[in-house]
Amino acid sequence: MRASRTLIPTLKETPAEAEVASHVLLLRAGFIRRVAGGLYTWLPLGLRVMRKIEMIVREELDRFGAQEIQMPVVQPAELWRESGRWDVMGAELLRMRDRHERDYAMGPTHEEVVTDLVRRTVDSYKEIPLNVYQIQTKFRDEIRPRFGLLRAREFLMKDAYSFHLGEESLERTYRDMYDAYTAILTRIGVDFRVVEADSGTIGDGESHEFQVLAESGEDLMAYCPDSGYAANVEKAEALAPELSDESPNPIEKVETPGVRTIADVASFLGLESARCVKTLIVRGDQVPFVALVLRGDHELNETKAGRLDAVAAPVTFAGDEEVRAATGCSVGSIGPVGLDLPVYADRSAAAAVNCICGANEEGFHLTGVNQSRDFPDARVVDIRNVVEGDPSPDGGGKLAFARGIEVGHIFKLGDKYSVPMRLALQDGAGTEASLIMGCYGLGISRLVAAVAEQCHDDNGIIWPAPIAPFDAHILALDYSRSDVAEVVESLYEECLDAGIDVLLDDRDERPGVKFAESDLLGIPHRITVGVRNLAKGLVEYGRRGESARELLAPAEAVDRIRSG
RNA sequence: CGGGGCGUAGCGCAGUCUGGUAGCGCACCACACUGGGGGUGUGGUGGUCGCCGGUUCAAAUCCGGCCGCCCCGACCA
């Protein structure tokens, strides 16, 4: 392609709308433009990157026996009513109505459509297992789209669905997809980590996330360098601490005027926050409110708490007035001792010896509190976030943290869709059974941004070669001179003949502009042709992200690019 | 939806407090110089100051309403 005739609207300055590196750079390099919140137009270079990722995804999935299909973006409401999600899904599901007043949804995912497909087309267990996928635009009306492509409302996703009779078959395909995702991300050349995950509202079986490592990532992962354990912090189990041999003191009520927060209590009594216990009031599932007890230095894990039967999911905190009505005092003075609510104590809070908590009386706290003696009815559960240095749940060592961007997520769905949508087949013995399913998502457009987020420097993006918009960038520094133009044109032709994707900067711009923009675009190989070196019959070769430059004869350029 | 910030030329911003001729840098157009890291000079083009309404002799500026964007929280590929 010729830069002079390609739409590459680069920006010298950082647009005010962008905050994170990938968003800034993709905008500045002219890969994307925003249309409205969470909606983007893909310009030629951005689209090339996305297409290259798609091709890698197709090759790897096809290798593992998945078959590409294409389902509609617009889906009839009946299917969603059948699965029950028409009512369960909130505003995230964009709904619309056609001229006949029929309801539709803009597809945020395709479990319903694909389940309907399989129930209508597959009539024998002999056609199972089946694994189909599509690469398609999805729409989710996100509460807050942000970070450019990283959380867009409309995005390109590869979604695959597998169908099985029997856990063993599902397990095999699940492992295949795990391997396929690993192969895809490895080929792309991005640093990633696979972590155990909570399956959220989508399924209730095993689940793994594929996280691209990036400081700006929204996800926190806990991993153990010794044992290889890795999980999203949402999921990572916090083990019960070792029992202390400290002997319990008698409980005592102390006056704590105006002391409300954990930090206040700790400093007022001259103790660490780990000695304090906090009590959070959340909505219950059967009863109006439930109390959750955590150590003062720990954070509530809302995913874990939401999974408790007694707690209404998603976790919702009681308001100040509700707390007063339920406990008789304000938020800052509640404690688990003598509290007339179901109490769930985190393992660490339950193991804490002689701790401090609110006395359920304005302006008073209790000291010397011990769960087994003082609030023995509490159920002891794991509801906190792990922290760095916690023991790894597999017993292997200590947990460390890393941040990541979730680009892929694979789930075992079980019969969550096949039962309500009545997808069943007779097995070889003539017994009818519901099929079980797996589903496997990979955010293609998010991957573009995740790679940019991980692979860049101050000057621009540094694309890994397999997904770069072009393999090579030829900079013609003095294109108006016929001797330069001649060499450049024949180099360009040679590259094309050799199957090298090449962008030729044939514009009448100053060298500084060409170099700066070339860095911004991040194409791996660069050939610079200018009068100075050409007088000696040489051109310059360099790689994006490396400072080394080599001089070589134009005839050697194609080989140099090929050899990397 | 709750909290915070912002909306002035294509982009980045000043001007708003204290009402009175709409500005700067970049980009763009023309010319000249320059030609290996976003160069210099001269001359130009480009604005319903987010929208609607109000106050006022006079509104980018004050008041009210609405819309949009960004950041922090809940959601997720």
Coordinates of N, CA and C (backbone and C1' of nucleotides) in Angstrom, one line a residue, chain A residues 191-193 211-223 233 400-406 454, chain B residues 73:
Chain A
D191 N 2.4 -11.7 25.9 CA 2.6 -12.3 27.2 C 1.3 -12.5 27.9
F192 N 1.0 -13.7 28.2 CA -0.4 -14.0 28.8 C -0.3 -15.0 29.9
R193 N -1.3 -15.1 30.7 CA -1.4 -16.1 31.8 C -2.8 -16.6 31.8
Q211 N -5.5 -14.1 30.3 CA -5.2 -12.8 30.6 C -4.0 -12.3 30.0
V212 N -4.0 -11.2 29.2 CA -2.8 -10.6 28.7 C -2.3 -9.7 29.8
L213 N -1.0 -9.9 30.1 CA -0.4 -9.1 31.2 C -0.2 -7.7 30.8
A214 N -0.8 -6.8 31.7 CA -0.6 -5.4 31.4 C -0.9 -4.6 32.7
E215 N -0.1 -3.7 33.1 CA -0.3 -2.9 34.3 C -1.6 -2.2 34.4
S216 N -2.1 -1.8 33.2 CA -3.4 -1.1 33.2 C -4.6 -2.0 33.2
G217 N -4.3 -3.3 33.3 CA -5.4 -4.3 33.2 C -6.5 -4.1 34.3
E218 N -7.7 -4.4 34.0 CA -8.8 -4.3 35.0 C -8.8 -5.5 36.0
D219 N -8.2 -6.6 35.6 CA -8.3 -7.8 36.4 C -7.1 -8.0 37.2
L220 N -7.3 -8.4 38.4 CA -6.2 -8.8 39.3 C -6.1 -10.3 39.4
M221 N -4.9 -10.8 39.2 CA -4.7 -12.2 39.3 C -3.7 -12.6 40.4
A222 N -4.0 -13.7 41.1 CA -3.1 -14.2 42.1 C -2.5 -15.4 41.5
Y223 N -1.2 -15.5 41.7 CA -0.5 -16.7 41.2 C 0.6 -17.1 42.1
V233 N -8.4 -13.0 41.2 CA -8.6 -12.8 42.6 C -10.0 -13.0 43.0
A400 N 1.5 -14.3 44.6 CA 2.0 -13.0 44.1 C 0.8 -12.5 43.2
F401 N 0.8 -11.2 43.0 CA -0.3 -10.6 42.2 C 0.3 -10.1 40.8
A402 N -0.6 -10.1 39.8 CA -0.3 -9.4 38.5 C -1.6 -8.9 38.0
R403 N -1.5 -7.9 37.1 CA -2.7 -7.3 36.5 C -2.8 -7.8 35.1
G404 N -4.0 -8.0 34.6 CA -4.2 -8.5 33.3 C -5.5 -8.0 32.6
I405 N -5.5 -8.2 31.3 CA -6.7 -7.8 30.5 C -7.2 -9.2 30.0
E406 N -8.5 -9.4 30.4 CA -9.1 -10.7 30.0 C -9.5 -10.7 28.5
Q454 N 0.3 -3.8 25.8 CA 1.5 -4.5 26.3 C 2.7 -4.1 25.5
Chain B
rG73 P -12.6 1.9 39.8 O5' -13.9 2.0 40.7 C5' -14.1 1.0 41.7 C4' -15.6 1.1 42.2 C3' -16.5 0.1 41.6 O3' -16.5 -1.1 42.3 C1' -17.5 2.3 41.6

